[in-house]
Short mmCIF file of C-alpha atoms in Angstrom, two decimals:
data_model
loop_
_atom_site.label_atom_id
_atom_site.label_comp_id
_atom_site.label_asym_id
_atom_site.label_seq_id
_atom_site.Cartn_x
_atom_site.Cartn_y
_atom_site.Cartn_z
CA MET A 1 10.90 -31.88 25.27
CA LYS A 2 8.02 -30.11 25.91
CA LEU A 3 5.25 -30.39 22.78
CA LEU A 4 2.52 -28.25 22.59
CA TYR A 5 -0.97 -28.75 20.55
CA PHE A 6 -3.29 -26.20 19.93
CA ALA A 7 -6.96 -26.68 17.84
CA TRP A 8 -7.36 -29.80 15.55
CA LEU A 9 -4.28 -31.13 16.89
CA ARG A 10 -5.00 -30.74 20.49
CA THR A 11 -8.70 -31.96 20.25
CA LYS A 12 -8.06 -35.55 18.20
CA THR A 13 -4.79 -35.81 20.16
CA GLY A 14 -6.53 -35.22 23.33
CA VAL A 15 -3.33 -33.42 25.11
CA ALA A 16 -2.29 -29.57 25.15
CA HIS A 17 0.93 -29.99 26.03
CA GLU A 18 3.01 -32.67 27.32
CA GLU A 19 7.07 -34.05 28.70
CA VAL A 20 7.64 -36.18 26.26
CA ALA A 21 11.30 -38.14 24.92
CA PRO A 22 11.66 -39.32 21.92
CA PRO A 23 13.66 -41.57 20.84
CA GLU A 24 17.80 -40.88 19.53
CA HIS A 25 16.59 -40.60 15.60
CA VAL A 26 14.58 -37.84 16.08
CA ARG A 27 17.00 -34.84 15.41
CA ASP A 28 14.55 -32.09 13.05
CA VAL A 29 11.21 -31.10 12.69
CA ALA A 30 10.99 -33.48 9.94
CA SER A 31 11.71 -36.86 12.13
CA LEU A 32 9.58 -35.54 14.78
CA ILE A 33 6.66 -35.03 12.41
CA GLU A 34 7.58 -38.64 11.34
CA TRP A 35 7.56 -40.03 14.86
CA LEU A 36 4.56 -38.73 16.62
CA PRO A 37 1.72 -40.52 14.33
CA THR A 38 3.69 -43.95 15.75
CA ARG A 39 2.50 -42.90 18.88
CA GLY A 40 -1.41 -44.39 18.81
CA PRO A 41 -4.12 -44.37 17.65
CA ASN A 42 -5.57 -40.52 18.06
CA PHE A 43 -2.08 -39.10 17.50
CA ALA A 44 -1.96 -41.35 13.96
CA ASP A 45 -5.13 -39.64 13.24
CA ALA A 46 -4.47 -35.98 13.65
CA PHE A 47 -1.12 -36.46 11.97
CA LYS A 48 -2.96 -37.89 9.16
CA ASN A 49 -2.06 -35.22 6.86
CA THR A 50 0.73 -33.79 7.89
CA ALA A 51 1.20 -31.33 5.12
CA VAL A 52 -1.25 -29.29 6.47
CA VAL A 53 0.31 -29.32 10.45
CA ARG A 54 2.83 -25.57 11.24
CA VAL A 55 5.50 -26.59 13.86
CA ALA A 56 7.21 -23.71 16.13
CA VAL A 57 10.70 -24.29 17.82
CA ASN A 58 10.42 -21.91 21.00
CA GLN A 59 7.65 -19.79 19.41
CA GLN A 60 8.84 -19.07 16.45
CA TYR A 61 7.87 -21.16 12.82
CA ALA A 62 10.48 -23.36 11.77
CA ARG A 63 11.24 -25.87 8.66
CA PRO A 64 11.20 -29.49 8.84
CA ASP A 65 15.02 -29.65 8.40
CA HIS A 66 15.04 -27.30 11.84
CA PRO A 67 17.07 -29.29 14.65
CA LEU A 68 15.27 -29.81 17.89
CA LYS A 69 17.15 -30.27 21.65
CA ALA A 70 16.16 -31.45 24.62
CA GLY A 71 14.57 -28.22 26.10
CA ASP A 72 12.50 -26.75 23.29
CA GLU A 73 9.74 -25.78 23.38
CA VAL A 74 7.58 -27.23 19.76
CA ALA A 75 4.30 -26.32 19.00
CA LEU A 76 2.24 -28.59 16.74
CA PHE A 77 -0.92 -26.68 15.11
CA PRO A 78 -3.30 -26.15 11.79
CA PRO A 79 -2.15 -22.64 9.51
CA VAL A 80 -3.60 -19.98 11.80
CA THR A 81 -7.02 -18.30 11.21
CA GLY A 82 -6.60 -15.20 13.42
CA GLY A 83 -8.15 -11.83 13.02
CA MET B 1 4.62 0.67 19.15
CA ALA B 2 2.42 -1.63 20.75
CA ILE B 3 0.80 -5.00 20.76
CA ARG B 4 -2.48 -6.29 23.02
CA VAL B 5 -3.19 -9.94 23.27
CA GLN B 6 -6.49 -9.88 25.80
CA ARG B 7 -9.78 -11.36 27.10
CA GLU B 8 -11.52 -7.68 26.89
CA ASP B 9 -13.26 -5.67 24.77
CA PHE B 10 -11.25 -2.65 23.59
CA ASP B 11 -12.69 1.20 22.72
CA VAL B 12 -11.34 1.96 19.40
CA GLY B 13 -11.93 6.00 19.98
CA ALA B 14 -9.86 5.87 22.84
CA GLU B 15 -6.97 4.12 21.13
CA LEU B 16 -6.62 5.84 18.16
CA ALA B 17 -6.85 9.06 20.57
CA ALA B 18 -3.72 7.95 22.52
CA LEU B 19 -2.15 6.75 19.33
CA THR B 20 -1.91 10.46 18.40
CA GLU B 21 -1.01 12.64 20.90
CA ASN B 22 1.48 15.00 21.88
CA ASN B 23 2.79 14.13 18.46
CA HIS B 24 1.60 16.83 15.55
CA GLY B 25 4.08 15.14 13.24
CA ILE B 26 1.25 13.04 12.07
CA GLY B 27 -0.40 13.29 9.58
CA GLY B 28 -3.26 10.86 9.25
CA VAL B 29 -3.96 6.95 11.21
CA THR B 30 -5.04 4.48 8.33
CA SER B 31 -7.08 1.45 11.81
CA PHE B 32 -8.62 -1.53 10.18
CA VAL B 33 -11.60 -3.20 12.79
CA GLY B 34 -12.17 -7.35 11.98
CA LEU B 35 -15.48 -8.23 13.59
CA VAL B 36 -16.81 -11.27 14.27
CA ARG B 37 -19.41 -12.08 10.92
CA GLU B 38 -22.56 -14.18 10.80
CA MET B 39 -21.87 -17.22 8.30
CA GLY B 40 -24.96 -18.15 6.70
CA GLY B 41 -26.86 -20.53 8.37
CA GLY B 42 -27.90 -17.89 11.48
CA PRO B 43 -25.74 -16.74 14.69
CA SER B 44 -22.70 -19.01 15.45
CA ALA B 45 -19.81 -17.05 18.23
CA MET B 46 -16.87 -18.41 18.11
CA THR B 47 -13.73 -19.29 20.52
CA LEU B 48 -10.90 -18.05 19.77
CA GLU B 49 -7.48 -20.39 20.29
CA HIS B 50 -3.78 -18.62 20.43
CA TYR B 51 -0.59 -19.60 21.37
CA PRO B 52 0.15 -17.34 23.67
CA GLY B 53 4.11 -16.24 23.83
CA MET B 54 4.64 -16.63 20.20
CA THR B 55 1.35 -14.22 19.55
CA GLU B 56 2.85 -11.23 21.36
CA ARG B 57 5.97 -12.43 19.54
CA GLN B 58 4.73 -12.67 15.94
CA LEU B 59 2.84 -9.65 16.63
CA ALA B 60 5.97 -7.82 17.39
CA GLU B 61 7.96 -8.93 14.59
CA ILE B 62 4.77 -8.19 12.16
CA GLU B 63 5.36 -4.87 13.38
CA ALA B 64 8.42 -4.69 13.97
CA GLU B 65 8.52 -5.03 9.59
CA ALA B 66 6.43 -2.75 8.89
CA SER B 67 8.61 0.05 11.26
CA ARG B 68 10.87 -1.05 9.30
CA ARG B 69 9.59 -1.04 5.28
CA TRP B 70 7.43 2.30 6.20
CA LYS B 71 8.37 5.56 8.03
CA LEU B 72 5.71 5.09 10.71
CA ASP B 73 4.74 7.54 13.80
CA ALA B 74 3.40 4.90 16.03
CA THR B 75 1.48 1.87 15.19
CA LEU B 76 -1.09 -0.31 17.42
CA ILE B 77 -1.92 -4.01 17.66
CA ILE B 78 -4.40 -5.17 19.61
CA HIS B 79 -6.34 -8.93 18.93
CA ARG B 80 -8.61 -10.18 21.55
CA TYR B 81 -8.80 -14.03 21.68
CA GLY B 82 -11.83 -16.82 23.82
CA ARG B 83 -15.32 -16.38 22.99
CA LEU B 84 -16.90 -13.69 20.36
CA GLU B 85 -19.93 -13.00 19.42
CA PRO B 86 -21.76 -12.51 16.05
CA GLY B 87 -20.48 -7.96 15.73
CA ASP B 88 -17.88 -8.58 18.13
CA ARG B 89 -14.70 -6.72 17.90
CA ILE B 90 -12.11 -9.29 17.00
CA VAL B 91 -8.48 -6.87 16.08
CA LEU B 92 -7.18 -3.37 15.79
CA VAL B 93 -4.51 -1.84 13.50
CA ALA B 94 -3.71 1.11 13.56
CA THR B 95 -0.72 2.54 11.74
CA ALA B 96 -0.12 6.38 12.16
CA SER B 97 2.53 8.43 9.84
CA ALA B 98 3.53 11.48 8.77
CA HIS B 99 1.64 10.83 4.86
CA ARG B 100 -1.15 8.76 4.51
CA GLU B 101 0.15 6.28 1.46
CA ALA B 102 2.35 4.62 4.46
CA ALA B 103 -0.56 4.46 7.01
CA PHE B 104 -2.21 2.65 4.36
CA GLU B 105 -0.13 0.18 3.18
CA SER B 106 1.48 -0.08 6.69
CA CYS B 107 -1.61 -1.11 7.80
CA HIS B 108 -3.31 -3.32 5.13
CA PHE B 109 0.41 -5.45 5.12
CA LEU B 110 0.04 -5.59 9.88
CA ILE B 111 -3.14 -7.92 8.94
CA ASP B 112 -2.65 -9.41 5.75
CA TRP B 113 0.39 -10.37 7.77
CA LEU B 114 -1.22 -11.21 10.77
CA LYS B 115 -3.55 -13.37 9.78
CA THR B 116 -1.48 -15.90 7.96
CA ARG B 117 1.33 -15.46 11.06
CA ALA B 118 -0.30 -14.79 14.05
CA PRO B 119 -0.77 -18.53 16.30
CA PHE B 120 -5.10 -17.17 16.48
CA TRP B 121 -7.59 -19.99 15.65
CA LYS B 122 -11.09 -19.86 15.38
CA LEU B 123 -12.65 -22.48 17.00
CA GLU B 124 -17.11 -21.57 15.45
CA GLU B 125 -20.36 -22.76 16.94
CA THR B 126 -23.21 -23.94 14.56
CA ALA B 127 -26.96 -25.78 15.17
CA LYS B 128 -24.54 -29.16 14.74
CA GLY B 129 -21.45 -28.68 16.81
CA SER B 130 -18.36 -26.98 16.58
CA HIS B 131 -16.16 -27.02 14.17
CA TRP B 132 -12.29 -25.80 13.50
CA VAL B 133 -12.65 -22.58 11.06
CA GLU B 134 -9.78 -23.90 7.44
CA ALA B 135 -7.35 -21.31 6.86
CA LYS B 136 -8.20 -19.50 3.74
CA GLU B 137 -6.28 -19.51 0.67
CA GLY B 138 -6.85 -16.43 -0.02
CA ASP B 139 -5.01 -14.78 3.19
CA ASP B 140 -1.67 -16.88 1.89
CA ILE B 141 -2.40 -15.16 -1.48
CA ALA B 142 -3.28 -11.53 -0.07
CA ALA B 143 -0.08 -11.68 2.33
CA SER B 144 2.47 -13.38 -0.49
CA ARG B 145 1.58 -9.65 -2.18
CA TRP B 146 4.19 -8.64 0.75
CA ALA B 147 6.49 -10.84 0.51
CA GLU B 148 10.35 -10.12 0.41
CA THR B 149 12.70 -11.84 2.92
CA THR B 150 9.92 -12.90 5.39
CA ALA B 151 8.16 -14.95 3.10
CA ASN B 152 9.83 -17.83 3.94
CA GLU B 153 10.00 -17.79 6.61
CA LYS B 154 6.87 -19.37 7.17
CA GLY B 155 7.09 -23.23 7.98
CA MET C 1 -23.68 5.51 3.59
CA ALA C 2 -23.64 9.05 5.54
CA ILE C 3 -21.44 12.75 4.54
CA ARG C 4 -21.13 15.03 7.64
CA VAL C 5 -18.99 18.99 6.08
CA GLN C 6 -19.36 20.13 9.90
CA ARG C 7 -17.41 22.29 12.20
CA GLU C 8 -17.85 19.59 14.81
CA ASP C 9 -15.32 17.39 16.25
CA PHE C 10 -16.98 13.87 16.28
CA ASP C 11 -16.13 10.76 18.14
CA VAL C 12 -14.13 8.07 15.86
CA GLY C 13 -15.37 5.39 18.27
CA ALA C 14 -18.48 6.15 17.85
CA GLU C 15 -19.10 6.87 14.45
CA LEU C 16 -17.59 3.91 13.87
CA ALA C 17 -19.57 1.49 16.57
CA ALA C 18 -22.83 3.00 14.74
CA LEU C 19 -21.92 2.05 11.30
CA THR C 20 -21.52 -1.60 12.38
CA GLU C 21 -24.56 -2.09 13.86
CA ASN C 22 -26.58 -4.21 13.63
CA ASN C 23 -25.38 -5.86 10.69
CA HIS C 24 -23.50 -8.90 11.46
CA GLY C 25 -22.32 -9.61 7.38
CA ILE C 26 -19.70 -7.08 7.57
CA GLY C 27 -16.16 -8.52 8.89
CA GLY C 28 -13.91 -5.57 8.78
CA VAL C 29 -14.10 -1.98 8.86
CA THR C 30 -11.21 0.57 7.46
CA SER C 31 -11.21 3.62 8.65
CA PHE C 32 -8.88 7.18 7.91
CA VAL C 33 -8.55 10.12 10.60
CA GLY C 34 -6.89 13.39 9.21
CA LEU C 35 -4.70 15.26 11.17
CA VAL C 36 -3.69 18.48 11.27
CA ARG C 37 -0.04 17.96 10.92
CA GLU C 38 2.62 20.95 12.47
CA MET C 39 4.77 21.89 9.90
CA GLY C 40 8.40 22.86 10.16
CA GLY C 41 8.37 25.88 11.94
CA GLY C 42 6.74 25.12 15.04
CA PRO C 43 2.49 24.95 15.87
CA SER C 44 0.54 26.80 12.96
CA ALA C 45 -3.63 26.99 12.93
CA MET C 46 -4.86 26.26 10.03
CA THR C 47 -8.52 27.74 8.74
CA LEU C 48 -10.08 25.35 6.01
CA GLU C 49 -12.85 26.95 3.71
CA HIS C 50 -15.24 25.25 2.06
CA TYR C 51 -17.90 25.50 -1.41
CA PRO C 52 -20.94 24.21 0.89
CA GLY C 53 -23.71 22.64 -1.47
CA MET C 54 -21.24 21.50 -3.35
CA THR C 55 -18.53 19.80 -1.02
CA GLU C 56 -21.60 17.45 0.01
CA ARG C 57 -22.87 16.79 -3.89
CA GLN C 58 -19.20 15.75 -4.80
CA LEU C 59 -19.06 13.65 -1.36
CA ALA C 60 -22.05 11.93 -1.97
CA GLU C 61 -20.87 10.93 -5.96
CA ILE C 62 -17.03 9.45 -4.93
CA GLU C 63 -19.15 7.93 -2.08
CA ALA C 64 -21.16 6.70 -4.83
CA GLU C 65 -18.58 6.00 -6.57
CA ALA C 66 -17.18 4.15 -4.08
CA SER C 67 -20.25 2.06 -4.05
CA ARG C 68 -19.68 0.93 -7.37
CA ARG C 69 -16.70 0.03 -7.78
CA TRP C 70 -16.91 -2.30 -4.11
CA LYS C 71 -19.47 -4.19 -2.71
CA LEU C 72 -19.97 -1.83 1.21
CA ASP C 73 -22.43 -2.35 3.42
CA ALA C 74 -21.45 1.01 4.80
CA THR C 75 -19.61 3.88 4.34
CA LEU C 76 -19.14 7.12 6.08
CA ILE C 77 -17.29 10.61 5.69
CA ILE C 78 -16.90 13.10 8.31
CA HIS C 79 -14.62 16.35 6.85
CA ARG C 80 -14.58 19.41 9.64
CA TYR C 81 -14.37 23.34 8.90
CA GLY C 82 -13.36 26.68 10.28
CA ARG C 83 -10.12 26.56 12.35
CA LEU C 84 -8.05 23.97 13.76
CA GLU C 85 -5.18 23.16 15.33
CA PRO C 86 -2.09 20.70 14.69
CA GLY C 87 -3.39 17.53 15.98
CA ASP C 88 -7.04 18.43 15.73
CA ARG C 89 -8.74 15.96 13.55
CA ILE C 90 -10.03 17.13 10.07
CA VAL C 91 -11.39 14.48 7.69
CA LEU C 92 -12.77 10.30 8.90
CA VAL C 93 -13.77 8.34 5.76
CA ALA C 94 -14.62 4.50 7.01
CA THR C 95 -15.85 1.91 4.65
CA ALA C 96 -16.87 -1.61 6.22
CA SER C 97 -17.61 -5.04 3.62
CA ALA C 98 -18.03 -8.38 4.61
CA HIS C 99 -14.07 -8.80 3.09
CA ARG C 100 -11.23 -6.33 4.54
CA GLU C 101 -9.57 -6.09 0.91
CA ALA C 102 -12.35 -3.81 -0.20
CA ALA C 103 -12.47 -2.02 3.32
CA PHE C 104 -9.05 -1.43 2.46
CA GLU C 105 -9.15 -0.50 -1.26
CA SER C 106 -12.87 1.34 -1.14
CA CYS C 107 -11.53 4.05 2.03
CA HIS C 108 -7.73 4.60 0.13
CA PHE C 109 -10.10 5.61 -3.03
CA LEU C 110 -12.16 7.89 -0.54
CA ILE C 111 -9.55 9.36 1.25
CA ASP C 112 -8.04 10.08 -2.55
CA TRP C 113 -10.43 11.03 -4.19
CA LEU C 114 -12.15 13.61 -1.52
CA LYS C 115 -8.08 15.76 -1.66
CA THR C 116 -8.84 15.63 -5.54
CA ARG C 117 -12.43 17.06 -5.82
CA ALA C 118 -14.02 17.71 -2.80
CA PRO C 119 -13.95 21.63 -2.37
CA PHE C 120 -11.73 22.46 0.71
CA TRP C 121 -8.77 25.12 0.79
CA LYS C 122 -5.91 25.05 3.32
CA LEU C 123 -5.48 28.71 5.30
CA GLU C 124 -2.32 28.32 6.79
CA GLU C 125 -1.63 30.70 10.11
CA THR C 126 2.49 31.15 10.00
CA ALA C 127 4.58 33.10 12.35
CA LYS C 128 4.98 35.51 8.40
CA GLY C 129 0.86 35.77 8.09
CA SER C 130 -1.72 33.47 6.58
CA HIS C 131 -1.07 32.28 3.21
CA TRP C 132 -3.17 29.04 1.27
CA VAL C 133 -1.37 26.35 1.43
CA GLU C 134 -0.55 24.55 -2.60
CA ALA C 135 -2.54 21.64 -3.80
CA LYS C 136 0.43 18.78 -4.25
CA GLU C 137 1.13 17.62 -7.58
CA GLY C 138 1.16 14.31 -4.93
CA ASP C 139 -2.61 13.95 -4.77
CA ASP C 140 -3.69 14.30 -8.19
CA ILE C 141 -1.14 11.21 -8.60
CA ALA C 142 -2.47 9.32 -5.80
CA ALA C 143 -5.98 9.58 -7.50
CA SER C 144 -4.94 9.27 -11.37
CA ARG C 145 -4.80 5.65 -10.24
CA TRP C 146 -7.92 4.79 -9.42
CA ALA C 147 -9.11 6.37 -13.13
CA GLU C 148 -10.82 5.08 -15.20
CA THR C 149 -14.36 6.92 -16.45
CA THR C 150 -14.12 9.59 -13.21
CA ALA C 151 -10.17 11.13 -13.63
CA ASN C 152 -11.78 13.27 -16.72
CA GLU C 153 -14.46 15.05 -14.96
CA LYS C 154 -12.12 17.35 -13.24
CA GLY C 155 -12.05 20.74 -14.34
CA MET D 1 -25.26 34.43 -13.39
CA LYS D 2 -23.77 33.99 -9.92
CA LEU D 3 -20.35 33.54 -9.44
CA LEU D 4 -18.43 33.15 -6.46
CA TYR D 5 -15.52 32.33 -5.81
CA PHE D 6 -12.97 30.56 -2.77
CA ALA D 7 -9.18 31.23 -1.17
CA TRP D 8 -7.57 32.85 -3.33
CA LEU D 9 -9.50 33.88 -5.35
CA ARG D 10 -11.82 35.27 -3.11
CA THR D 11 -8.66 37.10 -1.60
CA LYS D 12 -7.65 38.58 -4.39
CA THR D 13 -10.82 39.63 -6.11
CA GLY D 14 -12.58 41.13 -2.95
CA VAL D 15 -15.35 39.06 -3.87
CA ALA D 16 -17.05 36.00 -2.29
CA HIS D 17 -20.03 36.00 -4.49
CA GLU D 18 -21.94 38.23 -6.61
CA GLU D 19 -24.56 38.34 -9.16
CA VAL D 20 -23.13 39.56 -12.98
CA ALA D 21 -24.35 39.90 -16.56
CA PRO D 22 -21.47 38.93 -18.78
CA PRO D 23 -21.81 40.74 -21.99
CA GLU D 24 -23.62 38.72 -24.87
CA HIS D 25 -19.87 36.76 -25.84
CA VAL D 26 -19.22 35.03 -22.78
CA ARG D 27 -21.00 31.64 -23.78
CA ASP D 28 -18.51 29.10 -21.54
CA VAL D 29 -17.00 28.59 -19.26
CA ALA D 30 -13.51 29.21 -21.07
CA SER D 31 -15.07 32.83 -22.24
CA LEU D 32 -16.15 33.40 -18.78
CA ILE D 33 -12.02 33.21 -17.78
CA GLU D 34 -10.90 35.58 -20.02
CA TRP D 35 -13.92 38.31 -20.01
CA LEU D 36 -13.02 38.10 -15.67
CA PRO D 37 -9.35 40.01 -16.17
CA THR D 38 -10.72 42.87 -17.38
CA ARG D 39 -13.16 43.86 -14.84
CA GLY D 40 -10.12 45.63 -12.76
CA PRO D 41 -6.17 45.44 -12.14
CA ASN D 42 -7.57 42.73 -8.81
CA PHE D 43 -9.47 40.58 -11.77
CA ALA D 44 -6.82 41.06 -13.84
CA ASP D 45 -4.20 39.69 -10.06
CA ALA D 46 -6.52 36.79 -9.61
CA PHE D 47 -6.61 35.22 -13.80
CA LYS D 48 -3.51 36.13 -14.36
CA ASN D 49 -2.44 32.36 -14.18
CA THR D 50 -5.96 30.68 -15.88
CA ALA D 51 -4.07 27.02 -15.49
CA VAL D 52 -4.71 27.24 -11.80
CA VAL D 53 -8.83 28.34 -12.18
CA ARG D 54 -10.92 25.00 -11.51
CA VAL D 55 -14.69 26.18 -12.08
CA ALA D 56 -18.20 23.88 -11.23
CA VAL D 57 -21.17 25.05 -13.40
CA ASN D 58 -24.01 24.17 -10.71
CA GLN D 59 -21.35 22.17 -7.95
CA GLN D 60 -20.59 20.78 -10.50
CA TYR D 61 -16.45 21.03 -11.79
CA ALA D 62 -17.03 21.95 -15.56
CA ARG D 63 -14.00 22.23 -18.55
CA PRO D 64 -13.86 24.95 -20.66
CA ASP D 65 -16.60 24.28 -23.41
CA HIS D 66 -19.43 24.29 -21.00
CA PRO D 67 -22.13 26.24 -22.37
CA LEU D 68 -23.16 28.86 -19.21
CA LYS D 69 -26.70 30.37 -19.00
CA ALA D 70 -27.95 33.13 -17.20
CA GLY D 71 -29.27 31.92 -13.81
CA ASP D 72 -26.25 29.66 -13.60
CA GLU D 73 -23.82 29.25 -10.26
CA VAL D 74 -20.62 29.62 -11.32
CA ALA D 75 -17.57 28.97 -8.29
CA LEU D 76 -13.74 29.77 -9.51
CA PHE D 77 -11.65 28.67 -7.09
CA PRO D 78 -7.67 26.85 -6.67
CA PRO D 79 -6.90 23.84 -6.40
CA VAL D 80 -8.09 22.29 -3.61
CA THR D 81 -6.65 20.92 -0.95
CA GLY D 82 -8.92 19.50 1.93
CA GLY D 83 -8.49 16.42 3.40
#
């Protein structure tokens, strides 16, 4: 599974993108968001307030119950501020 | 129906002229140009980060939605990324239609949705260092007035 | 805050750039360009007659009213007269503001009011000869949604 | 008093502008509009349907009860169709 981080989620985690193999129980967006802060202090800090984290799966906005599978591209980012 | 995400500036006059060229059924073109605004505390540049691939996809979906809702002859969205300074153009949204109401409403719709759905983030440079601009609640409210089925698609 | 009534075409890109030049408080510019639309039955040119003096006065009043209603940094209205062909630009209305809502609403207001108050008349050339275009009731309705005190000023 | 005619009011009357000295009883816009069609067949035709005639006095839209005086510039025209 490919994870991408943008804006302050990128600067706080220190990761722009990575390949991960999450544990078995990570099967949807909600469980991914629960797992991520357990990966170290920078992740714990970045995912302190998950209410402001937006998720896209394969470049489409996804809800917490969106299922995840091995080849997915999952992006994590704060609310957008373009335009 | 065109989407462009680019680092370079754009020529508004040339873009609008190209949009309506050879289509004499068009009665009006509404456009919006967004500019880097100088915030209190003097000149501040910014860097726009985006999510290549998803950006184009989201903009294309927003544009398709506008074309479903209004009778449009042509639409154009250009959004820049990278480092920009106060006064620089960030975005151009233009819609062309036989009638001005459709052109106005669809252009307004596009920029409101773009502000809440297109994956761009602003990193602002200030005297105290750089910081990520926080999303304005007003943008969600502005977008929500167009909400039909698309409203609940946002994660 | 500028009004121009002229026979010549205008350069939209240059006009919009000039409008925002050296004002970095501007966050967005909404503009509307009206074009000569080809009506059913093939190409038809038109001649726009106007009432010199009153035109500039009315446009200046409409513009002043917009500046009272919204917080605007700059506005521009250019309206052409004389003979025009399908695809030709007729009018440009542009408003610049710190915030896009003010820019959109004021631009829409200006073109709606311009269509019901600015003394221009279209003489359309068709295969059967020339005829004066009749006012559309829709324009009065569009303008009336902005109506406050100005609504009853129309004779 | 200077009168100006625009669009089909100009083509029907055959007059673009003229100086007139209306009879004494013409004191406002309404009485001017009543007097004009009495000036000949082309004026009678042009002012057949006064509901669609707009009037400006000294370049400002004027209502029927707007008073008129000697030096006024009075314009008569159909509903506008610009933009």
